[in-house]
Amino acid sequence: MARLDGDAGPVTRPATVEDAESIARVHATSWRETYGRLVEDPDTNPWFDVDRRVGMWRTYLEDRVFSTTVAEDPTGVIGFAAAQRAVEPDAVRPEELAMLYVLERAQGTGAGQALLDGVLGGRPASLWVAADNPRAHAFYRRNRFTTDGATSSFGPLGATVRLVR
């Protein structure tokens, strides 16, 4: 385990199958905190459903789909990051940061940076981020990611942009 901010701060460690429920909670809560404003009713929208994500995360962790790291504080898991080797034959980078989420209350603690470092280090990678997420854009810019002009959409997010380093 890596300690982030002294003895009382969050720690990071590789995720295990036992973390599936905690990761699912952070995943759904982070989506609600960040993107809940983009949908009419987050309470009924499947993208914000914890139960749906528990099974998904159990499978991801059992099958080792991603290299996944969690950040914890005394309350439990407060964030996670997941990366994988790029699978597309025309991938722009050898690895992709598939997900990085930190609960709003834990943002600014160094957890996000530790998670990114834990799954990618400084290696070249790509990722997709909501076009309308200035906090995430600033974080990735500090980590040398830049837009490459590619756009897409994902679930309720509307416009997403690809970042590379």
Tab-separated table of N, CA and C in Angstrom:
chain	number	residue	atom	x	y	z
A	1	MET	N	0.841	-1.183	0.000
A	1	MET	CA	0.000	0.000	0.000
A	1	MET	C	0.881	1.240	0.000
A	2	ALA	N	0.462	2.228	-0.759
A	2	ALA	CA	1.195	3.486	-0.806
A	2	ALA	C	0.418	4.542	-0.025
A	3	ARG	N	1.085	5.185	0.906
A	3	ARG	CA	0.468	6.249	1.691
A	3	ARG	C	0.599	7.541	0.901
A	4	LEU	N	-0.468	8.356	0.890
A	4	LEU	CA	-0.460	9.574	0.108
A	4	LEU	C	-0.035	10.795	0.912
A	5	ASP	N	-0.741	11.123	1.980
A	5	ASP	CA	-0.512	12.372	2.711
A	5	ASP	C	-0.265	12.124	4.188
A	6	GLY	N	0.836	11.500	4.534
A	6	GLY	CA	1.129	11.265	5.938
A	6	GLY	C	0.308	10.128	6.505
A	7	ASP	N	0.360	9.976	7.804
A	7	ASP	CA	-0.275	8.843	8.466
A	7	ASP	C	-1.792	8.823	8.360
A	8	ALA	N	-2.441	9.987	8.256
A	8	ALA	CA	-3.906	10.018	8.264
A	8	ALA	C	-4.498	10.060	6.865
A	9	GLY	N	-3.676	10.184	5.844
A	9	GLY	CA	-4.185	10.354	4.494
A	9	GLY	C	-4.578	9.056	3.827
A	10	PRO	N	-5.133	9.186	2.625
A	10	PRO	CA	-5.521	8.000	1.855
A	10	PRO	C	-4.316	7.135	1.488
A	11	VAL	N	-4.596	5.863	1.239
A	11	VAL	CA	-3.586	4.929	0.742
A	11	VAL	C	-4.106	4.333	-0.562
A	12	THR	N	-3.193	3.893	-1.408
A	12	THR	CA	-3.583	3.203	-2.631
A	12	THR	C	-3.056	1.781	-2.576
A	13	ARG	N	-3.784	0.910	-3.280
A	13	ARG	CA	-3.378	-0.495	-3.360
A	13	ARG	C	-4.070	-1.117	-4.568
A	14	PRO	N	-3.552	-2.248	-5.050
A	14	PRO	CA	-4.235	-2.955	-6.134
A	14	PRO	C	-5.627	-3.415	-5.674
A	15	ALA	N	-6.595	-3.323	-6.553
A	15	ALA	CA	-7.963	-3.762	-6.233
A	15	ALA	C	-8.042	-5.279	-6.246
A	16	THR	N	-8.954	-5.805	-5.426
A	16	THR	CA	-9.242	-7.236	-5.396
A	16	THR	C	-10.728	-7.437	-5.687
A	17	VAL	N	-11.128	-8.669	-5.930
A	17	VAL	CA	-12.540	-8.981	-6.195
A	17	VAL	C	-13.405	-8.516	-5.026
A	18	GLU	N	-12.878	-8.564	-3.815
A	18	GLU	CA	-13.637	-8.129	-2.638
A	18	GLU	C	-13.963	-6.640	-2.680
A	19	ASP	N	-13.305	-5.877	-3.539
A	19	ASP	CA	-13.559	-4.438	-3.660
A	19	ASP	C	-14.693	-4.108	-4.629
A	20	ALA	N	-15.287	-5.105	-5.274
A	20	ALA	CA	-16.282	-4.849	-6.320
A	20	ALA	C	-17.407	-3.931	-5.840
A	21	GLU	N	-17.964	-4.208	-4.684
A	21	GLU	CA	-19.085	-3.394	-4.202
A	21	GLU	C	-18.640	-1.969	-3.872
A	22	SER	N	-17.500	-1.821	-3.244
A	22	SER	CA	-16.998	-0.481	-2.906
A	22	SER	C	-16.685	0.325	-4.157
A	23	ILE	N	-16.055	-0.316	-5.137
A	23	ILE	CA	-15.761	0.377	-6.389
A	23	ILE	C	-17.061	0.775	-7.082
A	24	ALA	N	-18.036	-0.118	-7.097
A	24	ALA	CA	-19.328	0.185	-7.719
A	24	ALA	C	-19.989	1.394	-7.059
A	25	ARG	N	-19.908	1.470	-5.729
A	25	ARG	CA	-20.484	2.626	-5.015
A	25	ARG	C	-19.785	3.922	-5.408
A	26	VAL	N	-18.447	3.888	-5.421
A	26	VAL	CA	-17.688	5.080	-5.810
A	26	VAL	C	-17.999	5.443	-7.259
A	27	HIS	N	-18.075	4.445	-8.115
A	27	HIS	CA	-18.349	4.673	-9.531
A	27	HIS	C	-19.695	5.377	-9.708
A	28	ALA	N	-20.743	4.822	-9.124
A	28	ALA	CA	-22.086	5.398	-9.260
A	28	ALA	C	-22.181	6.760	-8.579
A	29	THR	N	-21.600	6.905	-7.396
A	29	THR	CA	-21.654	8.184	-6.677
A	29	THR	C	-20.893	9.264	-7.435
A	30	SER	N	-19.731	8.922	-7.966
A	30	SER	CA	-18.956	9.897	-8.735
A	30	SER	C	-19.701	10.330	-9.989
A	31	TRP	N	-20.347	9.376	-10.641
A	31	TRP	CA	-21.147	9.719	-11.811
A	31	TRP	C	-22.253	10.695	-11.416
A	32	ARG	N	-22.912	10.418	-10.317
A	32	ARG	CA	-23.996	11.304	-9.858
A	32	ARG	C	-23.444	12.694	-9.534
A	33	GLU	N	-22.323	12.740	-8.802
A	33	GLU	CA	-21.735	14.023	-8.416
A	33	GLU	C	-21.277	14.832	-9.627
A	34	THR	N	-20.724	14.158	-10.614
A	34	THR	CA	-20.143	14.852	-11.754
A	34	THR	C	-21.136	15.053	-12.902
A	35	TYR	N	-21.944	14.041	-13.186
A	35	TYR	CA	-22.790	14.084	-14.377
A	35	TYR	C	-24.284	14.071	-14.089
A	36	GLY	N	-24.677	14.032	-12.828
A	36	GLY	CA	-26.101	14.008	-12.492
A	36	GLY	C	-26.867	15.175	-13.080
A	37	ARG	N	-26.186	16.294	-13.277
A	37	ARG	CA	-26.823	17.486	-13.851
A	37	ARG	C	-27.186	17.312	-15.327
A	38	LEU	N	-26.639	16.275	-15.956
A	38	LEU	CA	-26.862	16.088	-17.392
A	38	LEU	C	-28.087	15.240	-17.718
A	39	VAL	N	-28.717	14.646	-16.710
A	39	VAL	CA	-29.874	13.789	-16.949
A	39	VAL	C	-31.072	14.318	-16.171
A	40	GLU	N	-32.251	13.961	-16.653
A	40	GLU	CA	-33.477	14.454	-16.024
A	40	GLU	C	-33.655	13.913	-14.614
A	41	ASP	N	-33.428	12.605	-14.408
A	41	ASP	CA	-33.659	12.004	-13.094
A	41	ASP	C	-32.598	10.946	-12.804
A	42	PRO	N	-31.500	11.323	-12.140
A	42	PRO	CA	-30.447	10.343	-11.838
A	42	PRO	C	-30.941	9.160	-11.008
A	43	ASP	N	-32.012	9.350	-10.233
A	43	ASP	CA	-32.525	8.259	-9.394
A	43	ASP	C	-33.083	7.102	-10.206
A	44	THR	N	-33.536	7.355	-11.425
A	44	THR	CA	-34.105	6.295	-12.259
A	44	THR	C	-33.229	5.963	-13.472
A	45	ASN	N	-32.164	6.694	-13.673
A	45	ASN	CA	-31.294	6.470	-14.822
A	45	ASN	C	-30.338	5.315	-14.526
A	46	PRO	N	-30.273	4.290	-15.381
A	46	PRO	CA	-29.424	3.119	-15.112
A	46	PRO	C	-27.930	3.443	-15.011
A	47	TRP	N	-27.478	4.537	-15.571
A	47	TRP	CA	-26.065	4.896	-15.490
A	47	TRP	C	-25.644	5.225	-14.063
A	48	PHE	N	-26.617	5.490	-13.186
A	48	PHE	CA	-26.317	5.894	-11.820
A	48	PHE	C	-26.685	4.806	-10.806
A	49	ASP	N	-26.936	3.603	-11.286
A	49	ASP	CA	-27.403	2.502	-10.455
A	49	ASP	C	-26.225	1.691	-9.889
A	50	VAL	N	-26.096	1.671	-8.571
A	50	VAL	CA	-24.999	0.945	-7.922
A	50	VAL	C	-25.101	-0.550	-8.180
A	51	ASP	N	-26.306	-1.126	-8.018
A	51	ASP	CA	-26.459	-2.583	-8.163
A	51	ASP	C	-25.994	-3.055	-9.532
A	52	ARG	N	-26.298	-2.305	-10.567
A	52	ARG	CA	-25.882	-2.647	-11.928
A	52	ARG	C	-24.355	-2.704	-12.019
A	53	ARG	N	-23.710	-1.812	-11.308
A	53	ARG	CA	-22.254	-1.729	-11.383
A	53	ARG	C	-21.544	-2.779	-10.524
A	54	VAL	N	-22.187	-3.299	-9.483
A	54	VAL	CA	-21.536	-4.305	-8.629
A	54	VAL	C	-21.183	-5.543	-9.445
A	55	GLY	N	-22.139	-6.085	-10.176
A	55	GLY	CA	-21.879	-7.260	-11.003
A	55	GLY	C	-20.846	-6.988	-12.072
A	56	MET	N	-20.943	-5.820	-12.672
A	56	MET	CA	-19.985	-5.424	-13.699
A	56	MET	C	-18.567	-5.425	-13.115
A	57	TRP	N	-18.407	-4.811	-11.923
A	57	TRP	CA	-17.081	-4.734	-11.311
A	57	TRP	C	-16.597	-6.087	-10.823
A	58	ARG	N	-17.481	-6.919	-10.347
A	58	ARG	CA	-17.066	-8.258	-9.929
A	58	ARG	C	-16.462	-8.997	-11.137
A	59	THR	N	-17.131	-8.924	-12.270
A	59	THR	CA	-16.633	-9.571	-13.487
A	59	THR	C	-15.308	-8.959	-13.934
A	60	TYR	N	-15.233	-7.630	-13.958
A	60	TYR	CA	-13.985	-6.968	-14.358
A	60	TYR	C	-12.812	-7.436	-13.494
A	61	LEU	N	-13.028	-7.498	-12.184
A	61	LEU	CA	-11.948	-7.864	-11.272
A	61	LEU	C	-11.620	-9.354	-11.336
A	62	GLU	N	-12.634	-10.201	-11.447
A	62	GLU	CA	-12.386	-11.646	-11.571
A	62	GLU	C	-11.638	-11.961	-12.855
A	63	ASP	N	-12.019	-11.310	-13.949
A	63	ASP	CA	-11.421	-11.581	-15.252
A	63	ASP	C	-10.172	-10.743	-15.529
A	64	ARG	N	-9.821	-9.891	-14.575
A	64	ARG	CA	-8.650	-9.009	-14.730
A	64	ARG	C	-8.702	-8.237	-16.046
A	65	VAL	N	-9.867	-7.679	-16.327
A	65	VAL	CA	-10.064	-6.892	-17.543
A	65	VAL	C	-9.158	-5.662	-17.523
A	66	PHE	N	-9.010	-5.068	-16.351
A	66	PHE	CA	-8.213	-3.857	-16.182
A	66	PHE	C	-7.146	-4.081	-15.119
A	67	SER	N	-6.131	-3.264	-15.158
A	67	SER	CA	-5.243	-3.085	-14.021
A	67	SER	C	-5.937	-2.024	-13.172
A	68	THR	N	-6.397	-2.405	-11.984
A	68	THR	CA	-7.234	-1.517	-11.176
A	68	THR	C	-6.590	-1.253	-9.823
A	69	THR	N	-6.574	0.010	-9.439
A	69	THR	CA	-6.037	0.450	-8.161
A	69	THR	C	-7.136	1.204	-7.423
A	70	VAL	N	-7.208	1.044	-6.103
A	70	VAL	CA	-8.160	1.793	-5.293
A	70	VAL	C	-7.412	2.719	-4.341
A	71	ALA	N	-8.075	3.803	-3.967
A	71	ALA	CA	-7.593	4.706	-2.923
A	71	ALA	C	-8.561	4.588	-1.757
A	72	GLU	N	-8.011	4.493	-0.547
A	72	GLU	CA	-8.834	4.357	0.660
A	72	GLU	C	-8.427	5.400	1.684
A	73	ASP	N	-9.397	5.777	2.504
A	73	ASP	CA	-9.121	6.527	3.718
A	73	ASP	C	-9.800	5.762	4.849
A	74	PRO	N	-9.826	6.259	6.061
A	74	PRO	CA	-10.441	5.491	7.151
A	74	PRO	C	-11.918	5.133	6.927
A	75	THR	N	-12.601	5.829	6.018
A	75	THR	CA	-14.008	5.516	5.742
A	75	THR	C	-14.170	4.405	4.716
A	76	GLY	N	-13.108	4.028	4.012
A	76	GLY	CA	-13.188	2.999	2.984
A	76	GLY	C	-12.667	3.499	1.649
A	77	VAL	N	-13.114	2.872	0.557
A	77	VAL	CA	-12.658	3.227	-0.788
A	77	VAL	C	-13.245	4.588	-1.160
A	78	ILE	N	-12.355	5.497	-1.589
A	78	ILE	CA	-12.769	6.848	-1.973
A	78	ILE	C	-12.498	7.137	-3.443
A	79	GLY	N	-11.845	6.199	-4.141
A	79	GLY	CA	-11.555	6.395	-5.554
A	79	GLY	C	-10.950	5.137	-6.154
A	80	PHE	N	-10.922	5.111	-7.469
A	80	PHE	CA	-10.312	3.990	-8.185
A	80	PHE	C	-9.877	4.447	-9.560
A	81	ALA	N	-8.941	3.720	-10.130
A	81	ALA	CA	-8.503	3.935	-11.507
A	81	ALA	C	-8.337	2.578	-12.165
A	82	ALA	N	-8.643	2.523	-13.467
A	82	ALA	CA	-8.541	1.281	-14.226
A	82	ALA	C	-7.917	1.582	-15.588
A	83	ALA	N	-6.889	0.826	-15.937
A	83	ALA	CA	-6.217	0.981	-17.223
A	83	ALA	C	-6.130	-0.379	-17.898
A	84	GLN	N	-5.955	-0.340	-19.213
A	84	GLN	CA	-5.823	-1.588	-19.968
A	84	GLN	C	-4.965	-1.343	-21.205
A	85	ARG	N	-4.411	-2.434	-21.718
A	85	ARG	CA	-3.712	-2.352	-23.010
A	85	ARG	C	-4.756	-2.012	-24.061
A	86	ALA	N	-4.403	-1.150	-24.973
A	86	ALA	CA	-5.319	-0.779	-26.046
A	86	ALA	C	-5.593	-2.006	-26.904
A	87	VAL	N	-6.847	-2.232	-27.248
A	87	VAL	CA	-7.218	-3.427	-27.996
A	87	VAL	C	-7.488	-3.143	-29.469
A	88	GLU	N	-7.741	-1.890	-29.818
A	88	GLU	CA	-8.022	-1.565	-31.221
A	88	GLU	C	-6.738	-1.668	-32.041
A	89	PRO	N	-6.821	-2.218	-33.249
A	89	PRO	CA	-5.613	-2.348	-34.069
A	89	PRO	C	-5.009	-0.991	-34.449
A	90	ASP	N	-5.833	0.049	-34.509
A	90	ASP	CA	-5.339	1.380	-34.871
A	90	ASP	C	-5.289	2.317	-33.653
A	91	ALA	N	-5.064	1.758	-32.471
A	91	ALA	CA	-5.021	2.549	-31.230
A	91	ALA	C	-3.950	3.633	-31.329
A	92	VAL	N	-4.252	4.790	-30.755
A	92	VAL	CA	-3.314	5.910	-30.820
A	92	VAL	C	-2.215	5.815	-29.765
A	93	ARG	N	-2.416	5.001	-28.736
A	93	ARG	CA	-1.421	4.774	-27.686
A	93	ARG	C	-1.514	3.310	-27.254
A	94	PRO	N	-0.441	2.765	-26.680
A	94	PRO	CA	-0.460	1.350	-26.301
A	94	PRO	C	-1.365	1.033	-25.118
A	95	GLU	N	-1.660	2.032	-24.272
A	95	GLU	CA	-2.529	1.818	-23.121
A	95	GLU	C	-3.642	2.861	-23.106
A	96	GLU	N	-4.732	2.490	-22.413
A	96	GLU	CA	-5.849	3.415	-22.248
A	96	GLU	C	-6.219	3.490	-20.771
A	97	LEU	N	-6.369	4.711	-20.278
A	97	LEU	CA	-6.944	4.908	-18.954
A	97	LEU	C	-8.450	4.827	-19.155
A	98	ALA	N	-9.034	3.725	-18.728
A	98	ALA	CA	-10.460	3.500	-18.956
A	98	ALA	C	-11.320	4.282	-17.973
A	99	MET	N	-10.857	4.397	-16.717
A	99	MET	CA	-11.637	5.076	-15.682
A	99	MET	C	-10.732	5.604	-14.597
A	100	LEU	N	-11.080	6.774	-14.075
A	100	LEU	CA	-10.463	7.309	-12.870
A	100	LEU	C	-11.523	8.167	-12.192
A	101	TYR	N	-11.970	7.742	-11.030
A	101	TYR	CA	-13.014	8.457	-10.292
A	101	TYR	C	-12.622	8.573	-8.830
A	102	VAL	N	-12.832	9.761	-8.276
A	102	VAL	CA	-12.598	10.034	-6.859
A	102	VAL	C	-13.838	10.752	-6.338
A	103	LEU	N	-14.321	10.310	-5.180
A	103	LEU	CA	-15.478	10.970	-4.587
A	103	LEU	C	-15.200	12.457	-4.426
A	104	GLU	N	-16.219	13.261	-4.613
A	104	GLU	CA	-16.071	14.713	-4.540
A	104	GLU	C	-15.407	15.156	-3.228
A	105	ARG	N	-15.787	14.542	-2.116
A	105	ARG	CA	-15.241	14.937	-0.815
A	105	ARG	C	-13.756	14.639	-0.691
A	106	ALA	N	-13.219	13.755	-1.541
A	106	ALA	CA	-11.808	13.375	-1.478
A	106	ALA	C	-10.979	14.005	-2.598
A	107	GLN	N	-11.605	14.799	-3.450
A	107	GLN	CA	-10.846	15.459	-4.512
A	107	GLN	C	-9.940	16.508	-3.889
A	108	GLY	N	-8.745	16.637	-4.420
A	108	GLY	CA	-7.772	17.574	-3.887
A	108	GLY	C	-6.890	16.997	-2.789
A	109	THR	N	-7.066	15.708	-2.469
A	109	THR	CA	-6.265	15.070	-1.413
A	109	THR	C	-5.013	14.400	-1.956
A	110	GLY	N	-4.865	14.350	-3.262
A	110	GLY	CA	-3.765	13.613	-3.877
A	110	GLY	C	-4.164	12.210	-4.300
A	111	ALA	N	-5.393	11.812	-3.981
A	111	ALA	CA	-5.845	10.457	-4.325
A	111	ALA	C	-5.865	10.251	-5.836
A	112	GLY	N	-6.378	11.215	-6.583
A	112	GLY	CA	-6.446	11.074	-8.040
A	112	GLY	C	-5.069	10.912	-8.660
A	113	GLN	N	-4.120	11.725	-8.205
A	113	GLN	CA	-2.759	11.626	-8.737
A	113	GLN	C	-2.143	10.277	-8.409
A	114	ALA	N	-2.327	9.821	-7.181
A	114	ALA	CA	-1.777	8.522	-6.785
A	114	ALA	C	-2.409	7.391	-7.590
A	115	LEU	N	-3.693	7.502	-7.865
A	115	LEU	CA	-4.367	6.475	-8.668
A	115	LEU	C	-3.830	6.462	-10.093
A	116	LEU	N	-3.700	7.637	-10.705
A	116	LEU	CA	-3.158	7.715	-12.062
A	116	LEU	C	-1.739	7.150	-12.095
A	117	ASP	N	-0.918	7.563	-11.149
A	117	ASP	CA	0.455	7.047	-11.085
A	117	ASP	C	0.461	5.538	-10.874
A	118	GLY	N	-0.480	5.028	-10.099
A	118	GLY	CA	-0.530	3.607	-9.794
A	118	GLY	C	-0.875	2.729	-10.983
A	119	VAL	N	-1.720	3.219	-11.878
A	119	VAL	CA	-2.108	2.372	-13.017
A	119	VAL	C	-1.330	2.680	-14.292
A	120	LEU	N	-0.781	3.907	-14.419
A	120	LEU	CA	-0.071	4.248	-15.651
A	120	LEU	C	1.360	4.715	-15.455
A	121	GLY	N	1.683	5.227	-14.272
A	121	GLY	CA	2.980	5.880	-14.151
A	121	GLY	C	3.019	7.034	-15.142
A	122	GLY	N	4.141	7.229	-15.794
A	122	GLY	CA	4.256	8.293	-16.795
A	122	GLY	C	4.165	7.789	-18.222
A	123	ARG	N	3.699	6.536	-18.396
A	123	ARG	CA	3.685	5.930	-19.729
A	123	ARG	C	2.711	6.629	-20.672
A	124	PRO	N	2.983	6.540	-21.981
A	124	PRO	CA	2.039	7.072	-22.969
A	124	PRO	C	0.708	6.333	-22.875
A	125	ALA	N	-0.381	7.076	-23.019
A	125	ALA	CA	-1.712	6.478	-22.917
A	125	ALA	C	-2.723	7.416	-23.549
A	126	SER	N	-3.917	6.897	-23.722
A	126	SER	CA	-5.047	7.719	-24.162
A	126	SER	C	-6.165	7.562	-23.146
A	127	LEU	N	-7.133	8.455	-23.211
A	127	LEU	CA	-8.327	8.382	-22.379
A	127	LEU	C	-9.409	9.222	-23.020
A	128	TRP	N	-10.641	8.953	-22.636
A	128	TRP	CA	-11.792	9.743	-23.065
A	128	TRP	C	-12.341	10.458	-21.843
A	129	VAL	N	-12.692	11.718	-22.010
A	129	VAL	CA	-13.225	12.518	-20.908
A	129	VAL	C	-14.383	13.365	-21.442
A	130	ALA	N	-15.365	13.611	-20.587
A	130	ALA	CA	-16.487	14.462	-20.980
A	130	ALA	C	-15.950	15.835	-21.395
A	131	ALA	N	-16.453	16.342	-22.504
A	131	ALA	CA	-16.020	17.658	-22.970
A	131	ALA	C	-16.321	18.716	-21.917
A	132	ASP	N	-17.426	18.540	-21.190
A	132	ASP	CA	-17.864	19.497	-20.176
A	132	ASP	C	-17.473	19.020	-18.776
A	133	ASN	N	-16.172	18.854	-18.544
A	133	ASN	CA	-15.670	18.465	-17.227
A	133	ASN	C	-14.357	19.210	-16.989
A	134	PRO	N	-14.438	20.513	-16.681
A	134	PRO	CA	-13.217	21.322	-16.578
A	134	PRO	C	-12.241	20.850	-15.505
A	135	ARG	N	-12.738	20.319	-14.405
A	135	ARG	CA	-11.831	19.839	-13.349
A	135	ARG	C	-10.979	18.679	-13.871
A	136	ALA	N	-11.608	17.734	-14.570
A	136	ALA	CA	-10.863	16.604	-15.129
A	136	ALA	C	-9.869	17.080	-16.185
A	137	HIS	N	-10.282	18.012	-17.034
A	137	HIS	CA	-9.370	18.521	-18.062
A	137	HIS	C	-8.133	19.157	-17.424
A	138	ALA	N	-8.317	19.933	-16.355
A	138	ALA	CA	-7.182	20.569	-15.678
A	138	ALA	C	-6.257	19.503	-15.076
A	139	PHE	N	-6.830	18.470	-14.460
A	139	PHE	CA	-6.039	17.384	-13.879
A	139	PHE	C	-5.203	16.695	-14.958
A	140	TYR	N	-5.832	16.342	-16.064
A	140	TYR	CA	-5.090	15.630	-17.110
A	140	TYR	C	-4.066	16.529	-17.792
A	141	ARG	N	-4.374	17.809	-17.938
A	141	ARG	CA	-3.397	18.748	-18.492
A	141	ARG	C	-2.138	18.787	-17.614
A	142	ARG	N	-2.321	18.822	-16.289
A	142	ARG	CA	-1.168	18.796	-15.363
A	142	ARG	C	-0.347	17.519	-15.532
A	143	ASN	N	-0.967	16.476	-16.054
A	143	ASN	CA	-0.292	15.192	-16.265
A	143	ASN	C	0.109	14.979	-17.721
A	144	ARG	N	0.225	16.079	-18.466
A	144	ARG	CA	0.753	16.108	-19.833
A	144	ARG	C	-0.153	15.473	-20.880
A	145	PHE	N	-1.436	15.350	-20.610
A	145	PHE	CA	-2.382	14.871	-21.609
A	145	PHE	C	-2.901	16.067	-22.398
A	146	THR	N	-3.062	15.882	-23.711
A	146	THR	CA	-3.606	16.929	-24.571
A	146	THR	C	-4.663	16.323	-25.492
A	147	THR	N	-5.577	17.148	-25.956
A	147	THR	CA	-6.597	16.660	-26.888
A	147	THR	C	-5.939	16.354	-28.227
A	148	ASP	N	-6.462	15.335	-28.899
A	148	ASP	CA	-5.936	15.014	-30.229
A	148	ASP	C	-6.967	15.265	-31.323
A	149	GLY	N	-8.105	15.859	-30.957
A	149	GLY	CA	-9.127	16.205	-31.940
A	149	GLY	C	-10.225	15.169	-32.100
A	150	ALA	N	-10.040	13.964	-31.567
A	150	ALA	CA	-11.069	12.929	-31.688
A	150	ALA	C	-12.200	13.209	-30.699
A	151	THR	N	-13.432	13.002	-31.155
A	151	THR	CA	-14.608	13.196	-30.308
A	151	THR	C	-15.515	11.976	-30.419
A	152	SER	N	-16.355	11.818	-29.433
A	152	SER	CA	-17.312	10.716	-29.407
A	152	SER	C	-18.412	11.095	-28.426
A	153	SER	N	-19.222	10.110	-28.049
A	153	SER	CA	-20.205	10.310	-26.987
A	153	SER	C	-20.283	9.012	-26.203
A	154	PHE	N	-20.770	9.123	-24.961
A	154	PHE	CA	-20.826	7.944	-24.102
A	154	PHE	C	-21.970	8.123	-23.123
A	155	GLY	N	-22.941	7.240	-23.185
A	155	GLY	CA	-24.070	7.298	-22.258
A	155	GLY	C	-24.693	8.677	-22.238
A	156	PRO	N	-24.962	9.193	-21.052
A	156	PRO	CA	-25.606	10.497	-20.949
A	156	PRO	C	-24.646	11.674	-21.118
A	157	LEU	N	-23.368	11.411	-21.396
A	157	LEU	CA	-22.384	12.485	-21.415
A	157	LEU	C	-22.470	13.381	-22.628
A	158	GLY	N	-23.077	12.935	-23.698
A	158	GLY	CA	-23.064	13.761	-24.899
A	158	GLY	C	-21.680	13.736	-25.510
A	159	ALA	N	-20.998	14.867	-25.507
A	159	ALA	CA	-19.689	14.981	-26.149
A	159	ALA	C	-18.563	14.542	-25.219
A	160	THR	N	-17.701	13.666	-25.741
A	160	THR	CA	-16.461	13.308	-25.061
A	160	THR	C	-15.309	13.599	-26.011
A	161	VAL	N	-14.135	13.843	-25.445
A	161	VAL	CA	-12.943	14.121	-26.245
A	161	VAL	C	-11.848	13.159	-25.801
A	162	ARG	N	-10.980	12.825	-26.772
A	162	ARG	CA	-9.869	11.937	-26.442
A	162	ARG	C	-8.642	12.790	-26.093
A	163	LEU	N	-7.977	12.372	-25.028
A	163	LEU	CA	-6.726	12.990	-24.605
A	163	LEU	C	-5.612	11.959	-24.744
A	164	VAL	N	-4.423	12.420	-25.080
A	164	VAL	CA	-3.270	11.533	-25.261
A	164	VAL	C	-2.035	12.156	-24.622
A	165	ARG	N	-1.081	11.297	-24.274
A	165	ARG	CA	0.260	11.756	-23.912
A	165	ARG	C	1.247	10.712	-24.382
